[in-house]
JSON list of C-alpha atoms in Angstrom, two decimals:
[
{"chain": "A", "resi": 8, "resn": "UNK", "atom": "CA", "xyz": [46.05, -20.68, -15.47]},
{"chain": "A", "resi": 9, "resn": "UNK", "atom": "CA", "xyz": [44.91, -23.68, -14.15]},
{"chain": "A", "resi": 10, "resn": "UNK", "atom": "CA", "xyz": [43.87, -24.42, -10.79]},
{"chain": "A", "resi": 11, "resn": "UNK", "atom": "CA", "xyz": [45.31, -27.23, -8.69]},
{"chain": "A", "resi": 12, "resn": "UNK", "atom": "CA", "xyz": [42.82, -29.38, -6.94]},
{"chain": "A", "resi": 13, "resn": "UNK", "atom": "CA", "xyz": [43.98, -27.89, -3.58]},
{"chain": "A", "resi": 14, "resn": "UNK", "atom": "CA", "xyz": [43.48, -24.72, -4.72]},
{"chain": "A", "resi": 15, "resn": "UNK", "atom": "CA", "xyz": [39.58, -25.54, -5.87]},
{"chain": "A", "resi": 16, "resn": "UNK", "atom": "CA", "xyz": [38.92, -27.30, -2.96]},
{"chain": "A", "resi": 17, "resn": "UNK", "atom": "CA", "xyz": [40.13, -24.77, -0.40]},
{"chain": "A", "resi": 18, "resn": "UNK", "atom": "CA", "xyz": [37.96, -22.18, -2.60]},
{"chain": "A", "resi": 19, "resn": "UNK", "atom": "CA", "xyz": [35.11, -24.12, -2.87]},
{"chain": "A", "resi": 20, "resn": "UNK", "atom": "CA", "xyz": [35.13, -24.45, 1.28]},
{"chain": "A", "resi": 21, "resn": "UNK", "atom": "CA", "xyz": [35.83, -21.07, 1.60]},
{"chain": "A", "resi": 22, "resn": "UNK", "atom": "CA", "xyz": [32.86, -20.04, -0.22]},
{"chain": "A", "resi": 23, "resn": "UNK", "atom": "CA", "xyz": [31.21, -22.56, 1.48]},
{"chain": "A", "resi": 24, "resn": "UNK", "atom": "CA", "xyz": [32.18, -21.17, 4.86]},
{"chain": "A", "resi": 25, "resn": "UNK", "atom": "CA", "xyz": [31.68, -17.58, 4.13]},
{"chain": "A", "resi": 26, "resn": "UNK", "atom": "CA", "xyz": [27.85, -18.29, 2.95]},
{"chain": "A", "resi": 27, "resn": "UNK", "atom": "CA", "xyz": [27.23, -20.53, 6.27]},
{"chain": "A", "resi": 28, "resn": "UNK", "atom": "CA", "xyz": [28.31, -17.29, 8.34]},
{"chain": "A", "resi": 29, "resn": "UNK", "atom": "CA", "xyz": [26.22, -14.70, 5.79]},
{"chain": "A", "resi": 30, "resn": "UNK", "atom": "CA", "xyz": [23.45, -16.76, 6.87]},
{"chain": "A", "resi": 31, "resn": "UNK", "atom": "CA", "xyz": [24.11, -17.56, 10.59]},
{"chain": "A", "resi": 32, "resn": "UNK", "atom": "CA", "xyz": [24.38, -13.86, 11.25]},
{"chain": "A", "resi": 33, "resn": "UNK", "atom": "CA", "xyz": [20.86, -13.26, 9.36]},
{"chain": "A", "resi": 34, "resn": "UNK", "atom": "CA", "xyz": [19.33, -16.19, 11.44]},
{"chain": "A", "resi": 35, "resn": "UNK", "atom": "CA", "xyz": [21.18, -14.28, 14.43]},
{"chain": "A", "resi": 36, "resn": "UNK", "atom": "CA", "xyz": [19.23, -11.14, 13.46]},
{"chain": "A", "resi": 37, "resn": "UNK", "atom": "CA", "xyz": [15.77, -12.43, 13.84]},
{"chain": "A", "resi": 38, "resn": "UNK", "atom": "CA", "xyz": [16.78, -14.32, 17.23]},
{"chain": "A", "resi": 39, "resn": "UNK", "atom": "CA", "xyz": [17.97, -11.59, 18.72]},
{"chain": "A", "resi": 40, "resn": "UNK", "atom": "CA", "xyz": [14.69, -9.54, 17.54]},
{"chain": "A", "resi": 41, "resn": "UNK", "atom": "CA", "xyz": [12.78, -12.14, 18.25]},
{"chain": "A", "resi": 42, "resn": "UNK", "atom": "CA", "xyz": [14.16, -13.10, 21.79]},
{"chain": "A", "resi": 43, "resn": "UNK", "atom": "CA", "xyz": [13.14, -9.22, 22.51]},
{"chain": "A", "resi": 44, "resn": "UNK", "atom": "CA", "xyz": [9.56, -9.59, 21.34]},
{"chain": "A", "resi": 45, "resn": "UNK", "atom": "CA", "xyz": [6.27, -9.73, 23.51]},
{"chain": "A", "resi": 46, "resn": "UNK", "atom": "CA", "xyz": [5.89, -13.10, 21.50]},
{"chain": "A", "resi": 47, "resn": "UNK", "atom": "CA", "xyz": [9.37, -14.92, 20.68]},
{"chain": "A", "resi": 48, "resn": "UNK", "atom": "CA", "xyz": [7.62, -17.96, 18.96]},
{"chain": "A", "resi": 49, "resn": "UNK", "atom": "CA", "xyz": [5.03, -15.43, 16.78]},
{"chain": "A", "resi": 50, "resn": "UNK", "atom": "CA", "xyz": [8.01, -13.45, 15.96]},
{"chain": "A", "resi": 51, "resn": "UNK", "atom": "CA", "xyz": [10.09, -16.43, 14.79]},
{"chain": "A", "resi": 52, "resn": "UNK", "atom": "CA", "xyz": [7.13, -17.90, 12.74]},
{"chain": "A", "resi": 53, "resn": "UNK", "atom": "CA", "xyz": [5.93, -14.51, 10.72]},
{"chain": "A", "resi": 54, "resn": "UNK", "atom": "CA", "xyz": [9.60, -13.11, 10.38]},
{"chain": "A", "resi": 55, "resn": "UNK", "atom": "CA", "xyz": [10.89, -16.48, 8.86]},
{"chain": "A", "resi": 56, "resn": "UNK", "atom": "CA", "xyz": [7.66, -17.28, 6.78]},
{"chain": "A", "resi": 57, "resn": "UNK", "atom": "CA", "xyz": [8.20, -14.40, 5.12]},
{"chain": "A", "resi": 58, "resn": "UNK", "atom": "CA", "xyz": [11.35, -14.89, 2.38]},
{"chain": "A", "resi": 59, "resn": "UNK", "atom": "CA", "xyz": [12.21, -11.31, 2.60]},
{"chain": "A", "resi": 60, "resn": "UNK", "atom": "CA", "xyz": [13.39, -11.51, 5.72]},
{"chain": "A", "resi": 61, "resn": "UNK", "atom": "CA", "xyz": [16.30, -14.25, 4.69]},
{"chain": "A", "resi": 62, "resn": "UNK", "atom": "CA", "xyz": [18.61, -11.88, 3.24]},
{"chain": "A", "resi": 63, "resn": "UNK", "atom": "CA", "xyz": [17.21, -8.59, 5.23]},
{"chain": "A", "resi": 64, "resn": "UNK", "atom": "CA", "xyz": [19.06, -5.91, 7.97]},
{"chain": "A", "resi": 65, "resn": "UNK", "atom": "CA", "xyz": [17.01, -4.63, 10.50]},
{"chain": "A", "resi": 66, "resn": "UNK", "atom": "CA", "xyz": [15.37, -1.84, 8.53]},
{"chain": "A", "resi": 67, "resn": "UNK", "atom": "CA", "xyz": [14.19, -4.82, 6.21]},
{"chain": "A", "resi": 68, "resn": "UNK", "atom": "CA", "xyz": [12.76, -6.80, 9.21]},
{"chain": "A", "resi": 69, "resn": "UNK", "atom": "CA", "xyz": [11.28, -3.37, 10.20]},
{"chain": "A", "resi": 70, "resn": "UNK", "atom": "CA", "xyz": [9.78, -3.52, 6.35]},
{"chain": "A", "resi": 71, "resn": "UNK", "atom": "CA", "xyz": [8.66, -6.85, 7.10]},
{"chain": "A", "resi": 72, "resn": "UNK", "atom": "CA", "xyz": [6.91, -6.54, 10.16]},
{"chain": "A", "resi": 73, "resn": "UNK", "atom": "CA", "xyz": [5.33, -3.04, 8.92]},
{"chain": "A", "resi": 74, "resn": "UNK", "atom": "CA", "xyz": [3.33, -5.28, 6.22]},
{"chain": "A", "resi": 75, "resn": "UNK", "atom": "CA", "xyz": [2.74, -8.23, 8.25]},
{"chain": "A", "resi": 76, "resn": "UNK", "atom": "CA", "xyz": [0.96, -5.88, 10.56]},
{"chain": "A", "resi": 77, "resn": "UNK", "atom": "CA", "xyz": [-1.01, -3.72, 8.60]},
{"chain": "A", "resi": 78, "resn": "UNK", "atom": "CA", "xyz": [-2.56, -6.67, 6.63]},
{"chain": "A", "resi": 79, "resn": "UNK", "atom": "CA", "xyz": [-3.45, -8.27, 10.09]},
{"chain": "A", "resi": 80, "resn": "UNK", "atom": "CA", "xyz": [-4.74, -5.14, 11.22]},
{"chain": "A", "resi": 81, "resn": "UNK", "atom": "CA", "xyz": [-6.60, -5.02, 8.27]},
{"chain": "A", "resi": 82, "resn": "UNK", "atom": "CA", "xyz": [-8.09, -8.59, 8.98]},
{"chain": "A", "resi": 83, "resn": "UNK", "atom": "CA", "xyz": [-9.17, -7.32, 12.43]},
{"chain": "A", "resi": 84, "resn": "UNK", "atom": "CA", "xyz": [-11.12, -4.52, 11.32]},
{"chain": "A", "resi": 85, "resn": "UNK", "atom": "CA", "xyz": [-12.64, -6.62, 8.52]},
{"chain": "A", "resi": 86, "resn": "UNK", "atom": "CA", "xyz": [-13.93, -8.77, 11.56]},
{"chain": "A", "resi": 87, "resn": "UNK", "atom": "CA", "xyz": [-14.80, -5.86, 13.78]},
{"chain": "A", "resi": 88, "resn": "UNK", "atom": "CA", "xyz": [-16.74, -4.95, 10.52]},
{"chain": "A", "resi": 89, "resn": "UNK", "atom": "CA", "xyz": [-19.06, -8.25, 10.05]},
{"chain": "A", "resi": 90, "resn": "UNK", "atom": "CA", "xyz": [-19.17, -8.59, 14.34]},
{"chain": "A", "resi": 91, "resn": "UNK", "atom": "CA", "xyz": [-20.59, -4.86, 14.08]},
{"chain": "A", "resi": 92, "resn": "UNK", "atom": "CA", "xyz": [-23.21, -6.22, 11.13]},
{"chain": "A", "resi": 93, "resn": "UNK", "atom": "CA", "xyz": [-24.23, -9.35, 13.01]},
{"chain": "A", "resi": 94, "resn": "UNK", "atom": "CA", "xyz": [-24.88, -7.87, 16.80]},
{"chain": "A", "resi": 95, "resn": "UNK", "atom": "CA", "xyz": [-28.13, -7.81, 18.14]},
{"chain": "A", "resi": 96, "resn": "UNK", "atom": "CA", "xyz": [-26.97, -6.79, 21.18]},
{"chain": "A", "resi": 97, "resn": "UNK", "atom": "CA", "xyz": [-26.97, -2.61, 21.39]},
{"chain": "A", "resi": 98, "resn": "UNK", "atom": "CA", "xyz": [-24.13, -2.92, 23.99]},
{"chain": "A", "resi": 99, "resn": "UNK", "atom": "CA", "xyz": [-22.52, -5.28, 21.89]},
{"chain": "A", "resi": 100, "resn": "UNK", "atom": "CA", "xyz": [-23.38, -2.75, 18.64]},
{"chain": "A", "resi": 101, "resn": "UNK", "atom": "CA", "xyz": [-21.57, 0.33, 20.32]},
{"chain": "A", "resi": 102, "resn": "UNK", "atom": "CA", "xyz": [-18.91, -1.84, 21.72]},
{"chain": "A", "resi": 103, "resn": "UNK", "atom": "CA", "xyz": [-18.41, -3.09, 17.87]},
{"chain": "A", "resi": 104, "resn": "UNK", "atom": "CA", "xyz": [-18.58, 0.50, 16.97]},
{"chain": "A", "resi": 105, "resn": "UNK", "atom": "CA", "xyz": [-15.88, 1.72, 18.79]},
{"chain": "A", "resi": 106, "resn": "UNK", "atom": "CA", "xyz": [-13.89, -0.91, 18.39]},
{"chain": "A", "resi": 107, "resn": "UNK", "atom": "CA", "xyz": [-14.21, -0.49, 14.07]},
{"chain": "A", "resi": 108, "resn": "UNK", "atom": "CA", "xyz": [-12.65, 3.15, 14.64]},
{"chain": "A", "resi": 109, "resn": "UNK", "atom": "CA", "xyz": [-9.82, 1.37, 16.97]},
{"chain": "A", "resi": 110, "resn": "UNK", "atom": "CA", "xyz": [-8.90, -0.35, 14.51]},
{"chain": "A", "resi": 111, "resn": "UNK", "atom": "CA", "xyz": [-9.15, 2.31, 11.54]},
{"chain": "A", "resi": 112, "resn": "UNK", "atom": "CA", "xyz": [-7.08, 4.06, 13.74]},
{"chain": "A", "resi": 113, "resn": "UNK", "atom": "CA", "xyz": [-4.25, 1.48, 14.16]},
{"chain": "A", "resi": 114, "resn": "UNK", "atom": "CA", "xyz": [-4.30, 0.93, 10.60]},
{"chain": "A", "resi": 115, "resn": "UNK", "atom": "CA", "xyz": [-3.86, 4.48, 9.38]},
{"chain": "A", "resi": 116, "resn": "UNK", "atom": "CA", "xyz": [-1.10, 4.44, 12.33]},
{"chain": "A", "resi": 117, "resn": "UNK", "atom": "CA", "xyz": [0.51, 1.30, 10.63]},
{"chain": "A", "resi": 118, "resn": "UNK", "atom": "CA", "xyz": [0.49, 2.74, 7.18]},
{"chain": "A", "resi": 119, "resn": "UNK", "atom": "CA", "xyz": [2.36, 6.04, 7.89]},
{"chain": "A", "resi": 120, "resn": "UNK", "atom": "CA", "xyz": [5.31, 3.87, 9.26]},
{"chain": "A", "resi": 121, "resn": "UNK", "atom": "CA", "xyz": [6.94, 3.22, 5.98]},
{"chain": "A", "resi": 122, "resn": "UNK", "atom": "CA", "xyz": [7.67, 6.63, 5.56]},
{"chain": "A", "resi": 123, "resn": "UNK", "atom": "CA", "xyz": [8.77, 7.09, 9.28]},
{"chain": "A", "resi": 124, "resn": "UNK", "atom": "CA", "xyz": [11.10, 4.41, 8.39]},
{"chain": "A", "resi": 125, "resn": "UNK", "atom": "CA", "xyz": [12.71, 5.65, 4.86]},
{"chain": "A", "resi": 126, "resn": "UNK", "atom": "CA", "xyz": [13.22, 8.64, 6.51]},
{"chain": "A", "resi": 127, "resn": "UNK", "atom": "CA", "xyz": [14.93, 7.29, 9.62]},
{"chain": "A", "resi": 128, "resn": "UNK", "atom": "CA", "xyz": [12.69, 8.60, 12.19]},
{"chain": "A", "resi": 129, "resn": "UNK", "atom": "CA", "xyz": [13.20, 5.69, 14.37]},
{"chain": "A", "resi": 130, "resn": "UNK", "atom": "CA", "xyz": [11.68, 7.53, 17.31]},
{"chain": "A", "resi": 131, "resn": "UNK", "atom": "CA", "xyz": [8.26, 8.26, 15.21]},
{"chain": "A", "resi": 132, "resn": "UNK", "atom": "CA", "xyz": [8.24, 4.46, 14.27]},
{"chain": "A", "resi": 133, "resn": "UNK", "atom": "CA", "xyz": [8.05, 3.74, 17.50]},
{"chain": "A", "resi": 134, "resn": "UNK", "atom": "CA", "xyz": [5.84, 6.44, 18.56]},
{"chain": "A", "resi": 135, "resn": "UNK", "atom": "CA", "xyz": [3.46, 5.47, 15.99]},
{"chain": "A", "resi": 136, "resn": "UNK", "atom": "CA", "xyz": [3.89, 1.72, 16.55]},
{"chain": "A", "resi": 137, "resn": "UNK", "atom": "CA", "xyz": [3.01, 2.02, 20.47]},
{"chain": "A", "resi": 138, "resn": "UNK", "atom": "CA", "xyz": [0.00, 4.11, 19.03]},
{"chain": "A", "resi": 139, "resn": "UNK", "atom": "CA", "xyz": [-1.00, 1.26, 16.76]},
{"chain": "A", "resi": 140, "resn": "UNK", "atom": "CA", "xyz": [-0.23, -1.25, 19.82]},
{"chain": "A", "resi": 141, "resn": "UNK", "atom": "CA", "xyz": [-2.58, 0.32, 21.94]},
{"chain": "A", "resi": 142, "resn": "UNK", "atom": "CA", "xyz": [-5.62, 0.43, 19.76]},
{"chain": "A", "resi": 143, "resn": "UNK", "atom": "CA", "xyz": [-6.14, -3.43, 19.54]},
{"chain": "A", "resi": 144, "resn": "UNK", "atom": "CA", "xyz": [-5.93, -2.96, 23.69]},
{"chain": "A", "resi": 145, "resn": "UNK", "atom": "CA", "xyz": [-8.42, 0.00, 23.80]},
{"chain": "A", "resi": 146, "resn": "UNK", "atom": "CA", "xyz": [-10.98, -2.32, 21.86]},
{"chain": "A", "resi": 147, "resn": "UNK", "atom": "CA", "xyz": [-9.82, -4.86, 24.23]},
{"chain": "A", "resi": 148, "resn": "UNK", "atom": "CA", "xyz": [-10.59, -2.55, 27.12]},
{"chain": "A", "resi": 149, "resn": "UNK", "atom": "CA", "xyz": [-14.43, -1.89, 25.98]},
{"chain": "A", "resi": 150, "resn": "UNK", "atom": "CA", "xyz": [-14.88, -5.52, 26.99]},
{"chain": "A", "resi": 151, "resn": "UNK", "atom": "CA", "xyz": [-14.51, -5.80, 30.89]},
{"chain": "A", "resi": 152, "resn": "UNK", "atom": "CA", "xyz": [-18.35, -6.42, 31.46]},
{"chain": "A", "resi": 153, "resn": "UNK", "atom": "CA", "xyz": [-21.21, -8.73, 30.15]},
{"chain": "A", "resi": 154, "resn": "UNK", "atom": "CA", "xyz": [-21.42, -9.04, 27.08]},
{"chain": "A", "resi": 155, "resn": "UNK", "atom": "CA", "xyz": [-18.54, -10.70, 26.37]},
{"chain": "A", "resi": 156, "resn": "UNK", "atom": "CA", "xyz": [-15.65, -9.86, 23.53]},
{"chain": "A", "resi": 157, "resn": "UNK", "atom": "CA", "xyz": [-15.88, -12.68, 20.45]},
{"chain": "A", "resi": 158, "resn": "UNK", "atom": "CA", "xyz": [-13.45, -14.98, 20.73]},
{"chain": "A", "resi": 159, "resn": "UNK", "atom": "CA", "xyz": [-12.31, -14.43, 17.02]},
{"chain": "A", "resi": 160, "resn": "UNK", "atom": "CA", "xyz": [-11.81, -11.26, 17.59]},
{"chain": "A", "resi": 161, "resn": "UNK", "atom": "CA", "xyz": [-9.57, -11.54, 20.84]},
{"chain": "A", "resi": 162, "resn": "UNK", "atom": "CA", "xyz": [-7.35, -13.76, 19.24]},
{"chain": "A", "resi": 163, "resn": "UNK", "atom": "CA", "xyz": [-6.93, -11.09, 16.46]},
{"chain": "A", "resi": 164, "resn": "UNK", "atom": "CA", "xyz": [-6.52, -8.50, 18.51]},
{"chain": "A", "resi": 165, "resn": "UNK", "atom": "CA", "xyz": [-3.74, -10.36, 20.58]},
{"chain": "A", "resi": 166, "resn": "UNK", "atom": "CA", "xyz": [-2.28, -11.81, 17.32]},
{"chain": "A", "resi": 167, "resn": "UNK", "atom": "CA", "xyz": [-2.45, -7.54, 16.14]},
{"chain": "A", "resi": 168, "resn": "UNK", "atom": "CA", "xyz": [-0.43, -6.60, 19.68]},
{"chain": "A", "resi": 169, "resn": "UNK", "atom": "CA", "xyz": [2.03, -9.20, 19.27]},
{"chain": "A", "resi": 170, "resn": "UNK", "atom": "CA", "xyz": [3.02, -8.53, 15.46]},
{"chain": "A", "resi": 171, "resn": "UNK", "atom": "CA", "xyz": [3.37, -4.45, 16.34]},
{"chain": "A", "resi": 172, "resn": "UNK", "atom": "CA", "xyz": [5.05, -5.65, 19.20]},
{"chain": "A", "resi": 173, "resn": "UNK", "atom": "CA", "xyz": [8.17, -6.55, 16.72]},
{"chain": "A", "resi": 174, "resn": "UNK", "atom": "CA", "xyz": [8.13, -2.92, 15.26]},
{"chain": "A", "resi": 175, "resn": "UNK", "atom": "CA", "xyz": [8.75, -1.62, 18.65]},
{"chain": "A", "resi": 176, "resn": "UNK", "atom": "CA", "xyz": [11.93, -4.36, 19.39]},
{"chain": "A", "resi": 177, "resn": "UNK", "atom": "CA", "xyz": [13.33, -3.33, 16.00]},
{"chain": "A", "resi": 178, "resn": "UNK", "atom": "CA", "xyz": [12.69, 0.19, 16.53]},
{"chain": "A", "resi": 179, "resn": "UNK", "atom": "CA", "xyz": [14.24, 0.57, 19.74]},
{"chain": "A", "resi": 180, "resn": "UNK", "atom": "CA", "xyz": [17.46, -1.48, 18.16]},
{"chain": "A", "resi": 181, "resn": "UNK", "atom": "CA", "xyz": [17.44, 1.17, 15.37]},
{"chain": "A", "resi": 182, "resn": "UNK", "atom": "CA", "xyz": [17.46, 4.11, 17.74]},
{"chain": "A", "resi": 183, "resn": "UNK", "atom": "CA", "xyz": [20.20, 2.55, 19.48]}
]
């Protein structure tokens, strides 16, 4: 049976139209996450870099943001690492110090949320997330006098709170 050129056309835009609003309603997704986040515009930019998150539900974005995290947390205690090897400074040393178990702490936080997650313990993801949201902060915190916190490693640290900070949107939209 043939198809009529009508016929082909009005299939071919239906298609057509059908895709547009698969994908408007993903795009929707990460806006509305996003517009929830701590940081809309470092939401937006690690969500969508990542090409997971194109064809991805929440628990995907969850997935997502779970690896984008623990890598960067990762990162941060790298740097906490060669700060600690390079100060001088014995403040600076024990500052350093406590900051390297901060961080060892938000990372083994970060990498017992996958499981949280395939189970469906949305209120343990997000206990776990605020846990590994406050240790960037509690490094943060050892800061408030002379000497001063490295630059590199602030930005990491607020780079850290504002990538967790997604876990916690998505996990209070999973909850419900």
């Amino acid at each position: 049976m043939a198809l009529s050129y009508n016929s082909a056309s009005f299939l071919i835009v239906s298609l057509l139209s059908i895709s547009f609003t698969l994908t408007i309603v993903k795009a929707d997704l990460i806006d509305d996450v996003c517009s929830n986040a701590q940081k809309p515009a470092l939401c937006l930019s690690a969500l969508r870099a990542d090409s997971r998150s194109k064809d991805a539900n929440l628990e995907g974005l969850a997935t997502i943001s779970i690896d984008i995290s623990l890598k960067n947390a990762q990162s941060a205690r790298d740097l906490v690492n060669t700060l600690l090897k390079q100060a001088t400074d014995p403040k600076l040393k024990t500052r350093y110090d406590s900051c390297l178990e901060n961080y060892n702490d938000a990372v083994d936080d970060l990498r017992g949320l996958p499981a949280l997650l395939k189970s469906k313990d949305y209120g343990g993801l997000n206990i776990h997330a605020s846990a590994a949201l406050d240790d960037p902060s509690t490094c943060d915190d050892n800061f408030s006098e002379p000497p001063a916190q490295s630059p590199q490693l602030k930005a990491a640290s607020d780079n850290l709170q504002g990538l967790v900070g997604i876990i916690l949107v998505i996990s209070n939209l999973l909850k419900g």
